[in-house]
Amino acid sequence: MASTTIPESWRNSPSDDVYTIKILRGDTFRGYEGFDLVDSYDESPSSKVLVFYVPKIESYGVFKEVVLRHVEMPTEDVRFWVCFNRQNGTIRPFEPVKREMVDSATMAELVSCHGTSVRIKMYLEFADDKKPPLSTHSLVFLKHFDVQRQRIYGVKKIYVHNSSKVSSLNGKINRLMRWRPARKLHLYEEIKPDRIDCLDRSKSFADSEIVNGDIICFQEALSVAETQTLRTQDPRLVLDATQFYAKMRNKSQETKYPKVPKPAIDFVVLPGQSFEDALKSLQERMDILNKDLTGYKFTCSQENDSVVAYSNFDSLMTCTICLELLVDPVSFMDCMHVTCGACAVEWFRHSSTCHQCRQPVRAVHYIHAVAATVEAYCQYNSLANRSDAELANLRAKYKPGQLIEINRREKIDSDPTAEERPMSTAGCPGCNPGNELHFLCPEPILDDAGNTMFPGHARCEDCNAHLPLMPEFSLECCAVCTRFTCRELKLQCGSASTTAPFLIQPLGTIRFPKELDTNLFETIPIKYEREVLIKYAQDYDMGAQELFTVLLELHEGAGLPRASWHGVGRAPFDRDFVSSNNLVCVTCAKDLVAGALLTWGQSIGPSLSPGELIPGDYASLGLHAVKL
């Protein structure tokens, strides 16, 4: 750009009578590779940031005219934004220059109106339309992580409606990138260099706290075959945007920009002296008593490797979800990322992937070693301890060793081919797009002429309607037989039967009808063992409810083991123990009681027949433990 476009009065170095104004042009974001919108700390001659020293008495109109003439852009096609320094260290556009700011207003009035400092940062937007941005919309910058080329670069700025779903970006990005057919995407918010969060597609932009100046990075979702192909081509490829951001962060720490040399002045803060007193003596030494020193950088010369090492260790003791000290830490399989147990419980209610690397999580395990390390760390640093109220709140949600259920629901809006599916007439609420369950069956029922069972489907136990086997709703079915009804999916059941409906309830609160006492042990396959247990129940006059109560107490209220004849259940209930908070039907609960009694009944052996047993013999065999 020709330097003659800049007035002579703007060429002076910083002083009390001028504002230092840094301007980022909108077109420099396209293709930019790095953090934030631009590297504002790059002071080399090749920097994309324009710097002007504008007198405070200069009018806003002259300022606009000079800047636009310098960048060779027409006045009517641009919009000036004021950028703010966020608390996390990033610099983002916050709000456009207010419309009431007339051209005759001075730069001092502009600064006062927007509450900025003497070092002003502005964003120069090339406006696609002449209308001012509405308060219902937010200015968002899009970045693309290109897995093939291993780069994250700026694409374009767009406006999003605050009440729109994050998932609405899928169509906009596919059109912007001209991808045909449409591709599935992963969306991340670049909050700061060391914090990249995955966006929940089901939330609105307002609920996701997306505001003016936020950066959203997108990448194509890779299939298993595509992932294997890329791994084969080059095992060093980074396939996840969050991991590539980490690689960029490590690389940027090694990069040294040629800095404009600045004079440094050493000063000492004496013991007992406040920083304000030391700063005042520094102002006297520099003869700048009335100058604002907010633009100066103060560093401590005694920072050493041990301080850095302590800072790094401190970050290892921090949960990456709540950003607080770890409490009852758990790790995810297979990525091994660590969080608080309570945070993991909340996270996996709505997701099946890791919040950091977005890899699928198979299981969550409590880790004693990290818990011990956190405890030792708290003894060294007492200030890091959580409050008693916080600990009580977290441990009400998760106790060490507790099983954490993982929500494996697939969102219907993540399937770009949903609208291409043929319509189903079988009555399953999940087979057609746009259904009230927000779930799409992987294998829709197209022909129900045979009235049979279909893959990925079950039948309502009351009305016999087809229902989808939704992964997260398996938590609402019986933990043993995995049966359920329309009610568990919050649907209207079509049953017109007057018989008792199929009900499931938590095992710990189950209530057995008295008629079950007569056939409590009918499912036990071996006649001898069945007769022994029947005689035991008769001798002590114990029905199903009484036996269940004492057996649950023996297991300290945790639950009961599955009966051996139950086989292997459908995930996630493919384990051999049913917790007291798992849902079961009365029939299966009865089997759990019979199976638990059978476990010690088998220890009696064939030495005695049922008719020869007396109550005292049960005590000699260890059965007195369950006597009421």
XYZ file of C-alpha atoms in Angstrom:
628
model
C 0.000 0.000 0.000
C 1.209 3.498 -0.719
C 2.447 5.185 2.412
C 1.236 8.531 1.077
C -2.308 7.546 2.069
C -1.384 7.926 5.752
C -1.342 11.496 7.163
C 1.945 12.752 8.565
C 0.360 13.198 12.006
C -0.362 9.443 12.112
C 3.274 8.452 11.631
C 4.432 9.370 15.107
C 5.349 6.777 17.690
C 2.975 6.066 20.609
C 2.417 8.967 22.984
C -0.187 10.296 25.383
C -1.978 12.174 22.596
C -2.596 9.275 20.201
C -4.363 5.935 20.143
C -2.547 2.835 18.926
C -5.103 1.176 16.653
C -4.530 -2.306 15.247
C -6.852 -3.326 12.413
C -7.545 -6.822 11.126
C -8.958 -6.979 7.617
C -11.695 -9.507 6.974
C -10.029 -10.882 3.845
C -6.862 -11.803 5.754
C -8.776 -14.461 7.718
C -9.405 -16.562 4.600
C -6.582 -19.085 4.357
C -5.038 -18.034 7.700
C -3.398 -20.997 9.451
C -3.023 -20.532 13.175
C -4.905 -19.733 16.350
C -7.466 -16.958 16.723
C -8.356 -14.762 13.722
C -4.789 -13.581 13.197
C -1.514 -13.671 15.096
C -1.786 -10.306 16.845
C 1.602 -10.829 18.510
C 3.437 -11.044 15.191
C 5.232 -7.705 14.823
C 7.302 -8.662 11.801
C 7.047 -6.596 8.578
C 4.991 -9.397 6.984
C 2.312 -9.202 9.693
C -1.288 -9.006 8.456
C -2.249 -6.583 11.240
C -2.345 -2.900 10.257
C -1.118 -0.471 12.918
C -2.040 3.216 13.017
C -1.206 5.920 15.556
C -4.326 8.087 15.434
C -4.552 11.414 17.287
C -7.279 11.440 19.916
C -8.770 14.602 18.431
C -9.059 13.059 14.965
C -12.639 12.645 13.735
C -14.115 9.211 13.178
C -15.022 10.173 9.602
C -11.425 11.070 8.708
C -10.220 7.886 10.402
C -12.533 5.734 8.255
C -11.599 7.585 5.087
C -7.855 7.226 5.652
C -8.035 3.540 6.600
C -10.271 2.601 3.678
C -8.139 4.565 1.237
C -5.080 2.785 2.608
C -6.622 -0.678 2.136
C -8.281 0.372 -1.129
C -11.838 -0.549 -0.151
C -15.047 1.420 -0.846
C -16.663 3.110 2.140
C -20.163 1.750 1.577
C -19.081 -1.927 1.575
C -17.343 -2.134 4.946
C -18.259 -2.249 8.612
C -15.939 -1.486 11.541
C -16.079 -3.733 14.616
C -14.501 -3.065 18.006
C -12.478 -6.033 19.291
C -12.129 -6.864 22.974
C -9.428 -8.786 24.790
C -11.259 -11.734 26.320
C -10.308 -13.105 29.728
C -8.855 -16.221 28.082
C -6.308 -14.096 26.180
C -7.948 -14.173 22.748
C -8.885 -11.083 20.731
C -12.269 -11.239 19.009
C -14.765 -8.801 17.418
C -17.293 -7.839 20.083
C -19.679 -5.300 18.580
C -19.885 -3.067 15.492
C -19.162 0.614 15.921
C -22.393 2.091 17.200
C -24.640 3.671 14.579
C -24.961 6.857 16.631
C -21.213 7.376 16.193
C -21.349 10.151 13.556
C -18.407 11.009 11.355
C -17.832 14.272 13.230
C -17.271 12.477 16.547
C -13.678 12.320 17.765
C -11.744 9.111 18.322
C -11.747 9.911 22.041
C -15.551 9.848 21.989
C -15.509 6.524 20.133
C -13.191 5.008 22.731
C -15.350 6.350 25.555
C -18.519 4.997 23.914
C -17.141 1.456 23.578
C -15.127 1.378 26.789
C -11.832 0.311 25.223
C -8.276 1.191 26.275
C -5.695 3.387 24.575
C -4.619 0.332 22.553
C -7.598 -0.239 20.277
C -8.131 -3.314 18.121
C -10.679 -3.265 15.312
C -11.994 -5.708 12.724
C -12.710 -4.417 9.229
C -15.576 -6.478 7.789
C -16.436 -6.564 4.112
C -20.239 -6.403 4.396
C -22.175 -8.692 2.063
C -25.268 -6.532 2.564
C -25.921 -2.976 3.607
C -28.144 -3.908 6.561
C -26.598 -3.606 10.026
C -26.211 -6.908 11.941
C -29.262 -7.768 14.043
C -29.073 -8.474 17.772
C -30.671 -11.858 17.059
C -27.637 -12.939 15.022
C -23.979 -13.537 15.871
C -20.871 -13.091 13.735
C -19.062 -16.451 13.564
C -15.801 -17.395 11.850
C -15.451 -20.829 10.226
C -12.232 -22.836 10.062
C -11.705 -26.125 8.230
C -9.487 -28.976 9.402
C -8.331 -30.655 6.186
C -7.267 -34.151 7.232
C -5.665 -34.942 3.871
C -3.505 -31.802 3.796
C -3.026 -31.646 7.573
C -3.935 -27.992 8.003
C -6.488 -25.837 9.797
C -7.267 -22.677 7.889
C -9.793 -19.849 7.868
C -12.708 -20.249 5.455
C -15.242 -17.463 5.888
C -17.245 -15.380 8.331
C -20.991 -16.009 8.511
C -23.952 -14.847 10.571
C -25.974 -17.409 12.540
C -29.357 -16.964 14.197
C -28.974 -17.355 17.959
C -32.051 -19.586 18.283
C -31.024 -21.925 15.440
C -29.614 -25.366 16.176
C -25.896 -25.952 15.836
C -26.804 -28.764 13.436
C -28.036 -26.141 10.941
C -24.372 -25.448 10.151
C -24.128 -28.842 8.443
C -26.094 -27.703 5.398
C -24.485 -24.247 5.270
C -20.966 -25.666 5.367
C -21.722 -28.316 2.731
C -23.038 -25.592 0.423
C -20.110 -23.298 1.217
C -17.553 -26.040 0.481
C -19.607 -27.278 -2.513
C -19.559 -30.849 -1.267
C -21.796 -33.225 -3.190
C -23.160 -35.415 -1.785
C -23.485 -33.817 1.648
C -20.944 -34.986 4.188
C -21.215 -35.617 7.903
C -19.273 -33.128 9.991
C -17.737 -32.778 13.433
C -18.016 -29.247 14.862
C -15.689 -27.727 17.456
C -15.459 -24.330 19.126
C -11.975 -22.812 19.319
C -12.255 -21.096 22.702
C -8.523 -20.590 23.166
C -5.375 -22.432 22.026
C -5.502 -24.975 24.837
C -9.275 -25.436 24.927
C -11.124 -26.831 21.923
C -14.652 -28.004 22.787
C -16.935 -30.210 20.732
C -20.285 -28.558 20.022
C -23.533 -30.321 20.893
C -25.462 -30.378 17.621
C -28.834 -30.617 19.404
C -28.381 -27.294 21.222
C -29.037 -23.828 19.864
C -26.220 -21.345 19.331
C -27.499 -19.358 22.311
C -27.489 -22.449 24.558
C -23.966 -23.234 23.311
C -22.950 -19.674 24.304
C -21.907 -18.786 20.759
C -21.492 -14.991 20.521
C -19.941 -12.436 18.182
C -16.362 -13.318 17.268
C -16.477 -17.019 18.146
C -14.585 -19.483 15.948
C -16.115 -22.799 14.863
C -13.848 -25.421 13.293
C -15.337 -28.227 11.216
C -13.953 -31.466 9.831
C -15.406 -34.300 7.808
C -16.488 -37.346 9.812
C -14.339 -40.273 8.689
C -15.721 -43.766 8.306
C -13.812 -46.753 9.675
C -12.658 -47.658 6.156
C -11.443 -44.099 5.465
C -9.601 -44.032 8.781
C -7.845 -47.324 8.041
C -6.891 -46.111 4.546
C -5.369 -42.895 5.890
C -3.529 -44.790 8.627
C -2.100 -47.124 6.011
C -0.968 -44.234 3.803
C 0.768 -42.404 6.641
C 0.595 -43.530 10.299
C 1.725 -40.058 11.376
C -1.446 -38.364 10.112
C -3.537 -36.592 12.757
C -7.183 -37.484 12.160
C -8.866 -35.388 14.848
C -9.096 -31.585 14.963
C -8.511 -31.379 18.734
C -5.300 -33.388 18.417
C -4.150 -31.235 15.504
C -4.795 -28.110 17.572
C -2.553 -29.606 20.267
C 0.130 -30.242 17.644
C -0.169 -26.623 16.478
C 0.100 -25.424 20.075
C 3.296 -27.387 20.685
C 4.763 -26.146 17.411
C 3.856 -22.509 18.083
C 5.740 -22.627 21.371
C 8.899 -23.343 19.389
C 8.298 -20.572 16.807
C 10.154 -17.308 17.323
C 8.901 -14.237 15.548
C 11.377 -11.427 14.840
C 10.355 -8.899 17.465
C 10.868 -5.187 17.246
C 13.430 -4.506 19.988
C 11.943 -2.714 22.974
C 13.833 -1.217 25.903
C 13.540 -3.092 29.187
C 13.784 -1.474 32.604
C 14.466 -3.503 35.727
C 12.940 -2.517 39.029
C 12.761 -4.256 42.389
C 9.783 -4.779 44.673
C 11.174 -4.674 48.206
C 9.845 -6.939 50.985
C 6.746 -5.344 52.480
C 6.370 -2.940 49.556
C 3.158 -3.063 47.532
C 3.233 -3.377 43.772
C 1.480 -0.006 43.458
C 4.295 1.685 45.412
C 6.924 -0.007 43.242
C 5.045 1.035 40.104
C 4.896 4.640 41.300
C 8.666 4.690 41.846
C 9.088 3.279 38.324
C 6.919 6.075 36.895
C 9.073 8.635 38.684
C 12.200 6.997 37.294
C 10.779 7.057 33.740
C 9.345 10.574 34.224
C 5.865 9.425 33.150
C 3.812 10.080 36.282
C 0.627 10.735 34.308
C 1.021 7.935 31.756
C -1.175 4.845 31.697
C 1.081 1.758 32.001
C -1.549 -0.803 31.025
C 0.243 -1.282 27.690
C 3.482 -2.377 29.376
C 4.332 -5.981 30.063
C 5.707 -6.911 33.498
C 7.584 -10.177 33.988
C 9.301 -11.835 36.934
C 12.953 -12.656 36.335
C 13.010 -15.471 38.928
C 10.672 -17.886 37.134
C 12.569 -21.146 36.678
C 12.032 -24.669 35.411
C 10.565 -25.830 38.727
C 7.772 -23.260 38.441
C 6.981 -24.445 34.915
C 7.079 -28.086 36.016
C 4.708 -27.335 38.898
C 2.333 -25.595 36.497
C 2.363 -28.617 34.166
C 1.708 -31.019 37.055
C -1.094 -28.776 38.277
C -2.827 -29.170 34.901
C -2.620 -32.978 35.204
C -4.606 -32.787 38.449
C -7.394 -30.829 36.739
C -10.584 -32.328 35.309
C -10.892 -31.420 31.633
C -14.676 -31.034 31.920
C -15.234 -28.889 35.028
C -11.642 -27.483 34.988
C -11.389 -28.059 38.747
C -9.396 -30.487 40.901
C -10.112 -34.135 40.070
C -12.522 -35.925 42.421
C -12.859 -39.733 42.211
C -11.043 -39.791 38.832
C -12.078 -42.156 36.054
C -10.486 -42.971 32.696
C -12.103 -43.720 29.342
C -11.371 -46.781 27.229
C -9.505 -46.660 24.864
C -8.312 -43.038 24.777
C -7.421 -43.017 28.530
C -8.505 -39.406 29.097
C -9.268 -38.645 32.752
C -12.127 -36.694 34.371
C -14.037 -36.539 37.647
C -16.406 -39.469 38.073
C -19.404 -37.159 38.542
C -18.475 -35.166 35.433
C -18.279 -38.401 33.433
C -21.745 -39.435 34.649
C -23.226 -36.148 33.412
C -21.288 -36.245 30.120
C -22.220 -39.804 29.132
C -25.904 -39.195 29.738
C -25.883 -37.314 26.446
C -22.863 -38.642 24.551
C -20.994 -41.830 23.718
C -17.688 -40.202 22.725
C -14.803 -38.635 24.638
C -15.210 -34.890 25.194
C -11.558 -34.287 24.253
C -10.651 -36.563 21.348
C -14.227 -37.441 20.230
C -13.300 -41.124 19.981
C -16.004 -43.697 20.894
C -15.796 -44.776 24.554
C -16.323 -48.471 25.319
C -16.223 -48.265 29.108
C -15.329 -46.002 32.034
C -13.165 -47.203 34.939
C -12.250 -45.753 38.325
C -8.453 -45.348 38.691
C -7.059 -45.769 42.207
C -3.541 -44.631 41.273
C -4.653 -41.204 40.083
C -6.962 -40.826 43.092
C -3.989 -41.482 45.390
C -1.886 -38.963 43.449
C -4.607 -36.322 43.799
C -4.802 -36.980 47.536
C -1.019 -36.553 47.890
C -1.166 -33.411 45.762
C -3.811 -31.912 48.071
C -1.547 -32.507 51.068
C 1.184 -30.556 49.273
C -1.150 -27.824 48.027
C -3.962 -27.334 50.539
C -5.464 -24.486 48.490
C -6.401 -26.946 45.747
C -8.881 -28.854 47.928
C -12.555 -28.821 46.982
C -15.063 -27.601 49.571
C -17.099 -30.104 51.594
C -20.272 -28.980 49.819
C -18.684 -29.596 46.406
C -17.455 -33.046 47.427
C -20.882 -34.003 48.781
C -22.568 -32.850 45.585
C -20.110 -34.738 43.335
C -20.226 -37.959 45.349
C -24.004 -37.925 45.318
C -23.694 -38.411 41.553
C -20.800 -40.901 41.516
C -19.196 -43.259 44.024
C -15.862 -44.998 43.285
C -16.454 -48.212 41.376
C -19.977 -47.272 40.300
C -20.938 -48.393 36.802
C -21.295 -45.443 34.406
C -23.827 -46.018 31.642
C -22.902 -44.638 28.209
C -25.587 -43.106 26.000
C -25.039 -44.539 22.524
C -27.885 -42.709 20.802
C -27.351 -41.646 17.212
C -28.852 -38.293 16.266
C -31.228 -38.348 13.339
C -29.993 -34.953 12.141
C -26.463 -36.302 11.740
C -27.496 -38.494 8.812
C -27.447 -36.431 5.578
C -29.076 -39.303 3.668
C -32.125 -39.508 5.973
C -34.397 -37.826 3.463
C -33.456 -40.386 0.771
C -34.844 -43.380 2.705
C -38.024 -45.107 1.485
C -41.072 -44.603 3.705
C -42.076 -47.435 6.043
C -45.702 -48.431 6.648
C -45.003 -50.963 9.416
C -45.881 -48.529 12.205
C -42.454 -48.390 13.855
C -42.013 -44.804 15.142
C -38.284 -44.836 14.356
C -38.302 -46.055 10.751
C -39.227 -42.757 9.054
C -37.328 -39.432 9.184
C -38.752 -36.556 11.204
C -40.232 -38.792 13.929
C -40.908 -37.736 17.516
C -38.134 -39.976 18.891
C -35.402 -38.086 16.968
C -33.915 -41.489 16.152
C -33.624 -43.283 12.811
C -33.621 -47.088 12.654
C -30.504 -48.335 10.790
C -32.601 -51.036 9.077
C -36.169 -49.778 8.466
C -39.077 -52.214 8.176
C -40.381 -51.905 4.615
C -42.751 -54.902 4.485
C -44.573 -56.285 7.534
C -46.647 -58.841 5.643
C -45.155 -61.756 7.565
C -45.735 -60.139 10.972
C -42.296 -61.315 12.138
C -39.435 -59.847 14.175
C -36.949 -57.628 12.357
C -33.288 -56.743 13.077
C -32.914 -53.727 15.344
C -36.538 -53.942 16.508
C -38.599 -55.381 19.352
C -42.295 -55.729 20.142
C -44.272 -53.831 22.753
C -45.217 -56.336 25.471
C -48.725 -54.863 25.683
C -49.849 -53.848 22.166
C -47.335 -55.910 20.093
C -46.340 -52.856 18.017
C -42.901 -52.645 16.393
C -40.465 -50.548 18.450
C -36.864 -49.509 17.672
C -34.029 -50.866 19.796
C -32.620 -47.456 20.726
C -29.348 -47.855 22.669
C -30.125 -45.328 25.392
C -33.646 -46.673 25.896
C -32.192 -50.079 26.735
C -31.673 -48.444 30.119
C -35.478 -48.249 30.346
C -36.158 -51.915 29.594
C -35.982 -54.920 31.900
C -32.337 -55.537 32.776
C -32.786 -59.320 32.483
C -35.215 -60.112 29.662
C -34.783 -56.701 27.926
C -38.535 -56.459 27.269
C -40.284 -53.093 27.309
C -43.409 -51.280 26.122
C -44.379 -48.121 24.258
C -44.559 -46.326 27.602
C -40.796 -46.610 28.119
C -40.325 -44.684 24.852
C -42.893 -42.122 26.055
C -45.296 -43.200 23.301
C -49.034 -43.859 23.417
C -49.592 -47.607 23.809
C -52.272 -49.107 21.572
C -53.188 -51.947 23.949
C -56.917 -52.381 24.606
C -56.428 -55.329 26.976
C -58.032 -55.259 30.416
C -55.313 -57.467 31.917
C -52.519 -56.069 34.049
C -50.005 -54.170 31.876
C -46.349 -55.167 31.622
C -44.603 -53.051 34.269
C -40.944 -52.566 35.109
C -39.532 -50.834 38.166
C -36.198 -50.485 39.993
C -35.112 -53.780 41.540
C -34.607 -52.166 44.955
C -38.273 -51.105 45.154
C -39.914 -54.190 43.627
C -43.145 -55.449 45.237
C -44.116 -59.091 44.685
C -47.780 -60.154 44.527
C -48.655 -62.933 47.010
C -49.610 -65.353 44.228
C -45.920 -65.666 43.300
C -45.144 -67.455 46.580
C -46.577 -70.743 45.252
C -44.415 -70.886 42.119
C -41.355 -68.952 43.274
C -38.899 -71.736 42.424
C -40.562 -73.200 39.323
C -37.794 -71.974 37.015
C -35.036 -73.893 38.877
C -34.214 -76.711 36.422
C -33.075 -79.436 38.884
C -35.878 -81.060 40.885
C -33.796 -81.851 44.010
C -32.553 -78.295 44.423
C -36.025 -76.932 43.727
C -37.569 -79.101 46.481
C -34.860 -78.174 49.017
C -35.531 -74.467 48.551
C -39.309 -74.929 48.653
C -38.976 -76.752 52.004
C -36.663 -74.042 53.331
C -39.195 -71.316 52.466
C -42.012 -73.328 54.052
C -40.056 -74.052 57.259
C -39.402 -70.359 57.828
C -42.758 -69.221 56.393
C -41.044 -66.865 53.961
C -42.632 -65.686 50.723
C -41.066 -63.980 47.721
C -41.072 -60.528 49.331
C -39.432 -61.691 52.576
C -36.769 -63.721 50.795
C -36.030 -60.794 48.490
C -35.606 -58.397 51.433
C -33.055 -60.513 53.286
C -31.149 -61.415 50.114
C -30.845 -57.747 49.199
C -29.536 -57.018 52.707
C -26.909 -59.749 52.283
C -25.632 -57.889 49.221
C -25.713 -54.584 51.151
C -28.501 -53.266 48.949
C -26.327 -53.322 45.817
C -28.492 -55.792 43.895
C -28.665 -59.517 43.095
C -26.676 -61.857 40.809
C -28.305 -63.083 37.609
C -29.624 -66.633 37.595
C -27.471 -69.119 35.690
C -30.337 -69.950 33.294
C -30.766 -66.326 32.188
C -27.917 -66.555 29.687
C -26.270 -63.438 28.282
C -28.404 -60.313 28.111
C -28.426 -57.645 25.423
C -25.979 -54.757 25.988
C -25.617 -52.839 28.203
C -26.985 -55.583 30.530
C -24.495 -58.254 29.475
C -23.031 -58.596 32.967
C -23.782 -61.158 35.669
C -25.139 -58.769 38.326
C -28.284 -56.616 38.370
C -27.986 -53.429 40.433
C -30.778 -52.303 42.732
C -31.337 -49.215 40.560
C -31.709 -51.246 37.329
C -35.242 -51.694 36.012
C -36.707 -55.213 36.039
C -40.101 -56.821 35.558
C -41.689 -58.822 38.390
C -41.147 -62.157 36.613
C -37.408 -61.600 36.246
C -37.138 -60.244 39.794
C -38.666 -63.508 40.997
C -35.993 -65.400 39.037
C -33.277 -63.283 40.662
C -34.530 -64.319 44.107
C -34.646 -67.982 43.096
C -31.197 -67.798 41.529
C -29.645 -66.160 44.603
C -31.101 -68.844 46.865
C -29.933 -71.541 44.464
C -26.350 -70.294 44.741
C -26.030 -71.500 48.321
C -28.602 -74.247 47.877
C -26.129 -76.017 45.603
C -23.642 -76.181 48.490
C -25.942 -78.535 50.429
C -25.087 -81.489 48.214
C -27.061 -84.718 47.709
C -26.404 -86.144 51.205
C -29.858 -85.268 52.494
C -33.247 -85.459 50.883
C -35.646 -82.533 51.314
C -37.872 -84.560 53.636
C -34.950 -85.248 56.023
C -33.949 -81.605 56.474
C -34.916 -79.764 59.642
C -34.433 -76.034 60.381
C -31.289 -76.694 62.395
C -29.599 -78.276 59.376
C -29.914 -75.010 57.469
C -27.926 -73.231 60.159
C -25.157 -75.840 59.989
C -24.961 -75.218 56.248
C -24.636 -71.445 56.652
C -28.253 -70.663 55.765
C -28.942 -69.018 59.131
C -27.604 -65.792 57.658
C -30.859 -65.183 55.832
C -33.229 -66.110 58.661
C -35.523 -63.217 59.607
